[in-house]
Amino acid sequence: MKYFKFAIFLSIIVFVGATVDAIVPGKFFDRIFLIIFENTDYVKAIQEPYLQDLMNRSNGLLLSNYYAIMHPSLPNYIATVFGSTAGVTDDNAYNISGANIVDLLEAKRITWKAYMENYPGECFKGDFAPPGTVLYARKHNPFISMVDISSDPSRCAKIVPDTQLDVDINTNRVPQFAYYVPNENNDGHDTGVEFAMNWFQSWFEPKLQNPAFTTNTLFFITFDEDAYGGNNHIFTGLFGCPVQPPDNHLDNTSYNHYSFLSTVEENWNLGNLGRNDVDATAFIKYLQHS
Ligand SMILES: *[C@@H]1O[C@H](CO)[C@@H](O)[C@H](O)[C@H]1NC(C)=O
Ligand SMILES: *[C@@H]1O[C@H](CO)[C@@H](O)[C@H](O)[C@H]1NC(C)=O
Ligand SMILES: *[C@@H]1O[C@H](CO)[C@@H](O)[C@H](O)[C@H]1NC(C)=O
């Protein structure tokens, strides 16, 4: 009896240990890490030396024909997780019902987190934080607008302050779907794209040395919308070991923010949300699982 109980105890430990960090392998990558910047026309962004440098590296690929959905910010962010703008046409606070990408991910036990710079945590639902600043902005956090996340404490706890990322890298627990939103200075919203790319370089380069951040990871670098200068044509680039680019490092297929969802869905066979994700072209042309 004693041994029997001990055996059960042990198997529970093994079971919990095995499931917490189980990786669900994807067709092209095992992790996708999105980082999103703000309000820059394509023609301006492609002049940034750091973006040119990244795209020209052996595993960089510029998606030269990628478009945002509309203006202003919030509908674009919503598009990336919901598959439509949900009728939103401004930056106000909304509670949106219906399935989103988190439902599809969780159904396949794929881990996820949304890292928000300067987010106070604890399922904060206010418009801005910390008090007296506009560093964290709800309009750049689509997850908190999703009712089936904001009303579920365990899901809401997966929206975390950016400081959690270093903890997750150090413990090798970066989730398989990671969505990173810099604050309104570092994303260029209040500062411009030169500032944002200087920040990005100093933030990204040291992390690229760490396999807990890079292993089988597709980095997806995008902007929410243009600066009203070019029909919402925005810079978007892919980076990381799953990318096997052609010599010119360009994929000029027509893509938009819904392509992000269709790529994630196709990678893990998630099905779809039945919205604009269904017909969006996935950016898998130059991806290959290593
Ligand atoms: C590669 O670098 C060159 C020169 O800096 C630049 O003109 C070109 O646009 C870059 N390629 C990509 C795909 O960004
Ligand atoms: C959204 O739901 C929250 C409760 O989580 C509520 O406090 C808020 O007023 C709602 N906002 C809108 C715009 O309906
Ligand atoms: C990409 O395709 C568009 C037409 O859809 C064309 O106007 C543009 O010049 C192409 N860009 C490159 C870099 O080939």
mmCIF file of C-alpha atoms and ligand atoms in Angstrom:
data_model
loop_
_atom_site.group_PDB
_atom_site.id
_atom_site.type_symbol
_atom_site.label_atom_id
_atom_site.label_comp_id
_atom_site.label_asym_id
_atom_site.label_seq_id
_atom_site.Cartn_x
_atom_site.Cartn_y
_atom_site.Cartn_z
ATOM 1 C CA MET A 1 0.000 0.000 0.000
ATOM 2 C CA LYS A 2 2.752 2.367 0.978
ATOM 3 C CA TYR A 3 4.661 1.598 -2.226
ATOM 4 C CA PHE A 4 1.505 1.946 -4.239
ATOM 5 C CA LYS A 5 0.858 5.452 -2.874
ATOM 6 C CA PHE A 6 4.450 6.394 -3.437
ATOM 7 C CA ALA A 7 4.230 5.167 -7.034
ATOM 8 C CA ILE A 8 1.149 7.296 -7.645
ATOM 9 C CA PHE A 9 2.905 10.262 -6.077
ATOM 10 C CA LEU A 10 5.906 9.745 -8.344
ATOM 11 C CA SER A 11 3.842 9.353 -11.483
ATOM 12 C CA ILE A 12 1.980 12.577 -10.693
ATOM 13 C CA ILE A 13 5.310 14.388 -10.453
ATOM 14 C CA VAL A 14 6.504 12.845 -13.714
ATOM 15 C CA PHE A 15 3.190 13.625 -15.391
ATOM 16 C CA VAL A 16 3.176 17.277 -14.311
ATOM 17 C CA GLY A 17 6.845 17.647 -15.165
ATOM 18 C CA ALA A 18 6.296 16.204 -18.614
ATOM 19 C CA THR A 19 3.244 18.221 -19.584
ATOM 20 C CA VAL A 20 4.190 21.707 -18.421
ATOM 21 C CA ASP A 21 6.871 22.285 -21.003
ATOM 22 C CA ALA A 22 5.808 19.845 -23.698
ATOM 23 C CA ILE A 23 6.575 21.274 -27.115
ATOM 24 C CA VAL A 24 3.976 20.771 -29.820
ATOM 25 C CA PRO A 25 6.088 20.492 -32.977
ATOM 26 C CA GLY A 26 5.037 22.635 -35.920
ATOM 27 C CA LYS A 27 5.450 22.034 -39.647
ATOM 28 C CA PHE A 28 7.780 25.018 -40.115
ATOM 29 C CA PHE A 29 8.684 26.255 -36.630
ATOM 30 C CA ASP A 30 8.102 25.315 -33.005
ATOM 31 C CA ARG A 31 7.738 28.869 -31.755
ATOM 32 C CA ILE A 32 6.589 32.140 -33.246
ATOM 33 C CA PHE A 33 7.648 35.405 -31.647
ATOM 34 C CA LEU A 34 5.825 38.504 -32.871
ATOM 35 C CA ILE A 35 7.083 42.001 -32.193
ATOM 36 C CA ILE A 36 5.041 44.934 -33.418
ATOM 37 C CA PHE A 37 6.026 48.564 -33.996
ATOM 38 C CA GLU A 38 3.904 51.620 -34.810
ATOM 39 C CA ASN A 39 2.820 54.004 -37.522
ATOM 40 C CA THR A 40 5.528 53.877 -40.184
ATOM 41 C CA ASP A 41 5.281 53.861 -43.966
ATOM 42 C CA TYR A 42 7.009 50.958 -45.725
ATOM 43 C CA VAL A 43 9.277 53.259 -47.747
ATOM 44 C CA LYS A 44 10.513 54.859 -44.536
ATOM 45 C CA ALA A 45 10.989 51.653 -42.550
ATOM 46 C CA ILE A 46 13.036 49.923 -45.273
ATOM 47 C CA GLN A 47 15.593 52.719 -45.016
ATOM 48 C CA GLU A 48 16.355 51.773 -41.404
ATOM 49 C CA PRO A 49 19.895 50.315 -41.299
ATOM 50 C CA TYR A 50 19.077 47.777 -38.610
ATOM 51 C CA LEU A 51 16.118 46.367 -40.524
ATOM 52 C CA GLN A 52 18.203 46.183 -43.712
ATOM 53 C CA ASP A 53 20.937 44.423 -41.770
ATOM 54 C CA LEU A 54 18.546 41.853 -40.255
ATOM 55 C CA MET A 55 16.792 41.129 -43.549
ATOM 56 C CA ASN A 56 20.138 40.641 -45.324
ATOM 57 C CA ARG A 57 21.416 38.066 -42.840
ATOM 58 C CA SER A 58 21.390 34.419 -43.872
ATOM 59 C CA ASN A 59 17.970 33.831 -42.294
ATOM 60 C CA GLY A 60 16.232 37.144 -42.936
ATOM 61 C CA LEU A 61 13.339 37.653 -45.369
ATOM 62 C CA LEU A 62 11.543 40.869 -46.225
ATOM 63 C CA LEU A 63 7.822 40.473 -46.958
ATOM 64 C CA SER A 64 7.826 43.375 -49.399
ATOM 65 C CA ASN A 65 4.107 43.309 -50.220
ATOM 66 C CA TYR A 66 2.516 43.241 -46.761
ATOM 67 C CA TYR A 67 -0.388 45.510 -45.835
ATOM 68 C CA ALA A 68 -2.089 46.553 -42.618
ATOM 69 C CA ILE A 69 -5.879 46.364 -42.475
ATOM 70 C CA MET A 70 -7.071 49.873 -41.631
ATOM 71 C CA HIS A 71 -6.572 52.872 -39.339
ATOM 72 C CA PRO A 72 -6.126 53.567 -36.435
ATOM 73 C CA SER A 73 -4.162 51.126 -34.208
ATOM 74 C CA LEU A 74 -6.688 48.957 -32.409
ATOM 75 C CA PRO A 75 -8.476 47.334 -35.379
ATOM 76 C CA ASN A 76 -5.097 46.182 -36.700
ATOM 77 C CA TYR A 77 -4.116 44.595 -33.395
ATOM 78 C CA ILE A 78 -7.521 42.931 -33.142
ATOM 79 C CA ALA A 79 -7.104 41.583 -36.682
ATOM 80 C CA THR A 80 -3.928 39.733 -35.654
ATOM 81 C CA VAL A 81 -5.690 37.643 -32.998
ATOM 82 C CA PHE A 82 -9.369 37.641 -34.038
ATOM 83 C CA GLY A 83 -9.295 37.356 -37.833
ATOM 84 C CA SER A 84 -11.407 40.450 -38.370
ATOM 85 C CA THR A 85 -11.572 43.949 -36.946
ATOM 86 C CA ALA A 86 -14.775 42.979 -35.084
ATOM 87 C CA GLY A 87 -16.318 46.183 -36.396
ATOM 88 C CA VAL A 88 -13.899 48.336 -34.395
ATOM 89 C CA THR A 89 -12.945 51.578 -36.161
ATOM 90 C CA ASP A 90 -11.314 53.586 -33.336
ATOM 91 C CA ASP A 91 -9.021 53.178 -30.316
ATOM 92 C CA ASN A 92 -11.665 53.014 -27.579
ATOM 93 C CA ALA A 93 -12.036 50.133 -25.086
ATOM 94 C CA TYR A 94 -14.025 47.145 -26.368
ATOM 95 C CA ASN A 95 -15.100 43.763 -25.049
ATOM 96 C CA ILE A 96 -15.173 41.404 -28.020
ATOM 97 C CA SER A 97 -16.903 38.034 -27.811
ATOM 98 C CA GLY A 98 -16.112 35.060 -30.003
ATOM 99 C CA ALA A 99 -13.252 32.672 -30.594
ATOM 100 C CA ASN A 100 -9.763 34.030 -31.167
ATOM 101 C CA ILE A 101 -6.327 32.526 -31.769
ATOM 102 C CA VAL A 102 -5.909 31.680 -28.075
ATOM 103 C CA ASP A 103 -8.850 29.266 -28.284
ATOM 104 C CA LEU A 104 -7.233 27.463 -31.221
ATOM 105 C CA LEU A 105 -3.826 27.341 -29.505
ATOM 106 C CA GLU A 106 -5.159 26.080 -26.189
ATOM 107 C CA ALA A 107 -7.203 23.373 -27.912
ATOM 108 C CA LYS A 108 -3.873 21.928 -29.109
ATOM 109 C CA ARG A 109 -2.083 22.628 -25.796
ATOM 110 C CA ILE A 110 0.234 25.157 -27.383
ATOM 111 C CA THR A 111 1.572 27.559 -24.789
ATOM 112 C CA TRP A 112 1.106 31.309 -25.287
ATOM 113 C CA LYS A 113 1.807 34.617 -23.620
ATOM 114 C CA ALA A 114 1.384 38.278 -24.461
ATOM 115 C CA TYR A 115 4.317 40.377 -23.216
ATOM 116 C CA MET A 116 3.395 44.037 -22.796
ATOM 117 C CA GLU A 117 6.021 46.566 -21.857
ATOM 118 C CA ASN A 118 5.003 48.545 -18.723
ATOM 119 C CA TYR A 119 1.822 46.493 -18.274
ATOM 120 C CA PRO A 120 0.980 46.407 -14.557
ATOM 121 C CA GLY A 121 -0.255 42.780 -14.660
ATOM 122 C CA GLU A 122 -3.193 41.420 -12.659
ATOM 123 C CA CYS A 123 -5.517 41.638 -15.632
ATOM 124 C CA PHE A 124 -5.304 45.432 -15.680
ATOM 125 C CA LYS A 125 -8.161 46.760 -17.832
ATOM 126 C CA GLY A 126 -7.393 50.485 -17.825
ATOM 127 C CA ASP A 127 -6.406 52.491 -20.891
ATOM 128 C CA PHE A 128 -2.859 53.489 -19.899
ATOM 129 C CA ALA A 129 -0.161 52.678 -17.324
ATOM 130 C CA PRO A 130 1.818 53.380 -15.202
ATOM 131 C CA PRO A 131 -0.273 56.254 -13.752
ATOM 132 C CA GLY A 132 0.621 59.587 -15.324
ATOM 133 C CA THR A 133 2.215 57.944 -18.396
ATOM 134 C CA VAL A 134 1.018 56.516 -21.699
ATOM 135 C CA LEU A 135 3.753 53.873 -21.899
ATOM 136 C CA TYR A 136 1.441 50.860 -21.788
ATOM 137 C CA ALA A 137 -1.672 51.444 -23.923
ATOM 138 C CA ARG A 138 -4.694 49.150 -23.979
ATOM 139 C CA LYS A 139 -5.243 50.008 -27.643
ATOM 140 C CA HIS A 140 -2.045 48.064 -28.393
ATOM 141 C CA ASN A 141 -3.113 45.008 -26.396
ATOM 142 C CA PRO A 142 -5.696 43.023 -28.352
ATOM 143 C CA PHE A 143 -5.828 40.209 -25.791
ATOM 144 C CA ILE A 144 -7.479 42.319 -23.092
ATOM 145 C CA SER A 145 -10.286 43.157 -25.550
ATOM 146 C CA MET A 146 -11.170 39.466 -25.888
ATOM 147 C CA VAL A 147 -13.906 38.588 -23.394
ATOM 148 C CA ASP A 148 -12.935 34.931 -23.189
ATOM 149 C CA ILE A 149 -9.477 36.068 -22.033
ATOM 150 C CA SER A 150 -10.319 39.101 -19.890
ATOM 151 C CA SER A 151 -13.047 37.232 -17.985
ATOM 152 C CA ASP A 152 -10.931 34.124 -17.336
ATOM 153 C CA PRO A 153 -8.311 34.722 -14.621
ATOM 154 C CA SER A 154 -6.007 31.904 -15.720
ATOM 155 C CA ARG A 155 -6.007 33.155 -19.298
ATOM 156 C CA CYS A 156 -5.723 36.784 -18.311
ATOM 157 C CA ALA A 157 -2.647 35.871 -16.265
ATOM 158 C CA LYS A 158 -0.915 35.045 -19.569
ATOM 159 C CA ILE A 159 -0.895 38.746 -20.405
ATOM 160 C CA VAL A 160 2.296 39.681 -18.604
ATOM 161 C CA PRO A 161 4.679 42.610 -18.125
ATOM 162 C CA ASP A 162 7.638 42.492 -20.513
ATOM 163 C CA THR A 163 9.991 41.801 -17.571
ATOM 164 C CA GLN A 164 8.613 38.256 -17.556
ATOM 165 C CA LEU A 165 10.410 37.555 -20.841
ATOM 166 C CA ASP A 166 13.878 37.483 -19.279
ATOM 167 C CA VAL A 167 12.561 35.185 -16.567
ATOM 168 C CA ASP A 168 11.097 32.885 -19.222
ATOM 169 C CA ILE A 169 14.311 32.883 -21.253
ATOM 170 C CA ASN A 170 16.393 32.119 -18.164
ATOM 171 C CA THR A 171 14.149 29.165 -17.264
ATOM 172 C CA ASN A 172 13.760 28.044 -20.904
ATOM 173 C CA ARG A 173 10.009 28.592 -20.763
ATOM 174 C CA VAL A 174 9.329 31.055 -23.538
ATOM 175 C CA PRO A 175 5.903 29.934 -24.827
ATOM 176 C CA GLN A 176 5.372 28.637 -28.355
ATOM 177 C CA PHE A 177 3.217 31.618 -29.271
ATOM 178 C CA ALA A 178 4.689 34.857 -27.954
ATOM 179 C CA TYR A 179 3.292 38.302 -28.779
ATOM 180 C CA TYR A 180 5.519 41.196 -27.694
ATOM 181 C CA VAL A 181 4.335 44.812 -27.591
ATOM 182 C CA PRO A 182 6.946 47.470 -26.732
ATOM 183 C CA ASN A 183 5.816 50.594 -24.924
ATOM 184 C CA GLU A 184 4.776 53.756 -26.777
ATOM 185 C CA ASN A 185 8.336 55.054 -26.797
ATOM 186 C CA ASN A 186 10.082 51.884 -27.891
ATOM 187 C CA ASP A 187 7.501 51.009 -30.552
ATOM 188 C CA GLY A 188 8.012 54.397 -32.219
ATOM 189 C CA HIS A 189 4.503 55.699 -31.521
ATOM 190 C CA ASP A 190 5.688 58.723 -29.543
ATOM 191 C CA THR A 191 9.267 58.793 -30.821
ATOM 192 C CA GLY A 192 9.552 57.708 -34.470
ATOM 193 C CA VAL A 193 11.047 54.739 -36.245
ATOM 194 C CA GLU A 194 14.724 55.694 -35.763
ATOM 195 C CA PHE A 195 14.294 55.651 -31.993
ATOM 196 C CA ALA A 196 12.344 52.400 -32.170
ATOM 197 C CA MET A 197 14.974 50.623 -34.262
ATOM 198 C CA ASN A 198 17.803 51.752 -31.975
ATOM 199 C CA TRP A 199 15.847 50.320 -29.076
ATOM 200 C CA PHE A 200 15.045 47.154 -31.025
ATOM 201 C CA GLN A 201 18.665 46.493 -31.904
ATOM 202 C CA SER A 202 19.858 46.885 -28.315
ATOM 203 C CA TRP A 203 17.006 44.709 -27.053
ATOM 204 C CA PHE A 204 17.091 41.975 -29.703
ATOM 205 C CA GLU A 205 20.783 41.364 -30.405
ATOM 206 C CA PRO A 206 21.822 40.092 -26.943
ATOM 207 C CA LYS A 207 18.788 37.797 -26.811
ATOM 208 C CA LEU A 208 19.744 36.241 -30.165
ATOM 209 C CA GLN A 209 22.729 34.648 -28.390
ATOM 210 C CA ASN A 210 20.383 32.530 -26.276
ATOM 211 C CA PRO A 211 19.023 29.227 -27.622
ATOM 212 C CA ALA A 212 16.147 29.440 -25.116
ATOM 213 C CA PHE A 213 14.977 32.380 -27.225
ATOM 214 C CA THR A 214 15.958 31.256 -30.727
ATOM 215 C CA THR A 215 15.624 27.471 -31.044
ATOM 216 C CA ASN A 216 13.271 26.631 -33.930
ATOM 217 C CA THR A 217 11.808 30.105 -33.516
ATOM 218 C CA LEU A 218 10.333 32.259 -36.271
ATOM 219 C CA PHE A 219 10.629 35.955 -35.441
ATOM 220 C CA PHE A 220 7.878 38.009 -37.021
ATOM 221 C CA ILE A 221 8.667 41.732 -37.090
ATOM 222 C CA THR A 222 5.845 44.018 -38.145
ATOM 223 C CA PHE A 223 4.147 47.403 -37.755
ATOM 224 C CA ASP A 224 0.507 47.991 -36.865
ATOM 225 C CA GLU A 225 -0.203 50.440 -39.727
ATOM 226 C CA ASP A 226 1.516 52.994 -41.924
ATOM 227 C CA ALA A 227 1.741 56.730 -41.245
ATOM 228 C CA TYR A 228 -1.046 57.412 -43.765
ATOM 229 C CA GLY A 229 1.577 57.777 -46.519
ATOM 230 C CA GLY A 230 1.175 54.680 -48.684
ATOM 231 C CA ASN A 231 -2.136 52.770 -48.701
ATOM 232 C CA ASN A 232 -1.189 51.030 -45.463
ATOM 233 C CA HIS A 233 1.830 49.292 -46.984
ATOM 234 C CA ILE A 234 4.027 48.378 -43.998
ATOM 235 C CA PHE A 235 7.400 46.793 -43.373
ATOM 236 C CA THR A 236 7.199 43.186 -42.242
ATOM 237 C CA GLY A 237 10.096 40.802 -41.990
ATOM 238 C CA LEU A 238 10.771 37.217 -40.992
ATOM 239 C CA PHE A 239 13.920 36.188 -39.186
ATOM 240 C CA GLY A 240 15.319 33.052 -37.584
ATOM 241 C CA CYS A 241 16.448 29.510 -38.364
ATOM 242 C CA PRO A 242 13.175 28.397 -40.042
ATOM 243 C CA VAL A 243 13.763 31.019 -42.781
ATOM 244 C CA GLN A 244 15.560 29.829 -45.959
ATOM 245 C CA PRO A 245 15.412 32.964 -48.110
ATOM 246 C CA PRO A 246 16.080 33.354 -51.842
ATOM 247 C CA ASP A 247 19.189 35.332 -52.857
ATOM 248 C CA ASN A 248 17.415 38.703 -52.819
ATOM 249 C CA HIS A 249 15.878 38.050 -49.369
ATOM 250 C CA LEU A 250 12.478 39.131 -50.707
ATOM 251 C CA ASP A 251 9.067 37.529 -50.785
ATOM 252 C CA ASN A 252 6.767 39.826 -52.754
ATOM 253 C CA THR A 253 3.630 37.725 -52.285
ATOM 254 C CA SER A 254 0.670 39.814 -51.204
ATOM 255 C CA TYR A 255 0.115 39.401 -47.447
ATOM 256 C CA ASN A 256 -1.679 41.242 -44.653
ATOM 257 C CA HIS A 257 -2.214 40.929 -40.880
ATOM 258 C CA TYR A 258 -4.587 37.999 -41.425
ATOM 259 C CA SER A 259 -1.641 36.118 -42.974
ATOM 260 C CA PHE A 260 -0.119 36.008 -39.493
ATOM 261 C CA LEU A 261 -3.099 34.002 -38.252
ATOM 262 C CA SER A 262 -3.217 31.698 -41.256
ATOM 263 C CA THR A 263 0.519 30.975 -40.848
ATOM 264 C CA VAL A 264 0.099 30.075 -37.173
ATOM 265 C CA GLU A 265 -2.967 27.958 -38.004
ATOM 266 C CA GLU A 266 -1.226 26.110 -40.812
ATOM 267 C CA ASN A 267 1.952 25.520 -38.821
ATOM 268 C CA TRP A 268 0.142 23.634 -36.062
ATOM 269 C CA ASN A 269 -2.933 22.408 -37.958
ATOM 270 C CA LEU A 270 -5.198 24.504 -35.757
ATOM 271 C CA GLY A 271 -8.167 24.844 -38.087
ATOM 272 C CA ASN A 272 -9.349 28.444 -38.371
ATOM 273 C CA LEU A 273 -11.567 31.135 -36.897
ATOM 274 C CA GLY A 274 -13.911 31.236 -39.878
ATOM 275 C CA ARG A 275 -13.119 34.885 -40.588
ATOM 276 C CA ASN A 276 -10.552 36.584 -42.845
ATOM 277 C CA ASP A 277 -7.940 34.103 -41.677
ATOM 278 C CA VAL A 278 -9.569 31.447 -43.886
ATOM 279 C CA ASP A 279 -8.546 32.999 -47.219
ATOM 280 C CA ALA A 280 -5.395 34.844 -46.120
ATOM 281 C CA THR A 281 -2.164 33.556 -47.650
ATOM 282 C CA ALA A 282 0.263 32.098 -45.114
ATOM 283 C CA PHE A 283 3.874 33.343 -45.411
ATOM 284 C CA ILE A 284 5.368 29.843 -45.550
ATOM 285 C CA LYS A 285 6.996 30.007 -48.994
ATOM 286 C CA TYR A 286 10.543 30.223 -47.609
ATOM 287 C CA LEU A 287 10.094 28.415 -44.305
ATOM 288 C CA GLN A 288 11.587 25.049 -43.523
ATOM 289 C CA HIS A 289 11.741 23.204 -40.228
ATOM 290 C CA SER A 290 15.326 22.553 -39.220
HETATM 291 C C1 LIG B 1 20.148 44.652 -47.993
HETATM 292 O O1 LIG B 1 21.006 45.760 -47.814
HETATM 293 C C2 LIG B 1 21.002 46.703 -48.882
HETATM 294 C C3 LIG B 1 22.083 47.743 -48.627
HETATM 295 O O2 LIG B 1 22.112 48.123 -47.272
HETATM 296 C C4 LIG B 1 19.632 47.305 -49.025
HETATM 297 O O3 LIG B 1 19.593 48.204 -50.110
HETATM 298 C C5 LIG B 1 18.629 46.189 -49.250
HETATM 299 O O4 LIG B 1 17.324 46.738 -49.279
HETATM 300 C C6 LIG B 1 18.723 45.156 -48.150
HETATM 301 N N1 LIG B 1 17.823 44.045 -48.422
HETATM 302 C C7 LIG B 1 16.699 43.844 -47.751
HETATM 303 C C8 LIG B 1 15.877 42.657 -48.155
HETATM 304 O O5 LIG B 1 16.330 44.572 -46.835
HETATM 305 C C1 LIG B 2 -15.881 45.560 -20.572
HETATM 306 O O1 LIG B 2 -15.969 44.643 -19.487
HETATM 307 C C2 LIG B 2 -15.508 45.187 -18.253
HETATM 308 C C3 LIG B 2 -15.550 44.051 -17.239
HETATM 309 O O2 LIG B 2 -14.485 43.176 -17.501
HETATM 310 C C4 LIG B 2 -16.351 46.361 -17.845
HETATM 311 O O3 LIG B 2 -15.856 46.909 -16.641
HETATM 312 C C5 LIG B 2 -16.295 47.413 -18.949
HETATM 313 O O4 LIG B 2 -17.157 48.472 -18.651
HETATM 314 C C6 LIG B 2 -16.674 46.809 -20.291
HETATM 315 N N1 LIG B 2 -16.419 47.804 -21.318
HETATM 316 C C7 LIG B 2 -17.245 48.011 -22.343
HETATM 317 C C8 LIG B 2 -16.830 49.069 -23.310
HETATM 318 O O5 LIG B 2 -18.285 47.394 -22.485
HETATM 319 C C1 LIG B 3 5.860 43.654 -55.592
HETATM 320 O O1 LIG B 3 4.665 43.503 -56.338
HETATM 321 C C2 LIG B 3 4.010 44.736 -56.604
HETATM 322 C C3 LIG B 3 2.719 44.429 -57.337
HETATM 323 O O2 LIG B 3 1.881 43.691 -56.510
HETATM 324 C C4 LIG B 3 4.904 45.637 -57.405
HETATM 325 O O3 LIG B 3 4.269 46.883 -57.637
HETATM 326 C C5 LIG B 3 6.202 45.869 -56.665
HETATM 327 O O4 LIG B 3 7.103 46.594 -57.440
HETATM 328 C C6 LIG B 3 6.846 44.542 -56.299
HETATM 329 N N1 LIG B 3 7.985 44.805 -55.415
HETATM 330 C C7 LIG B 3 9.153 44.201 -55.529
HETATM 331 C C8 LIG B 3 10.169 44.551 -54.517
HETATM 332 O O5 LIG B 3 9.363 43.380 -56.404
#
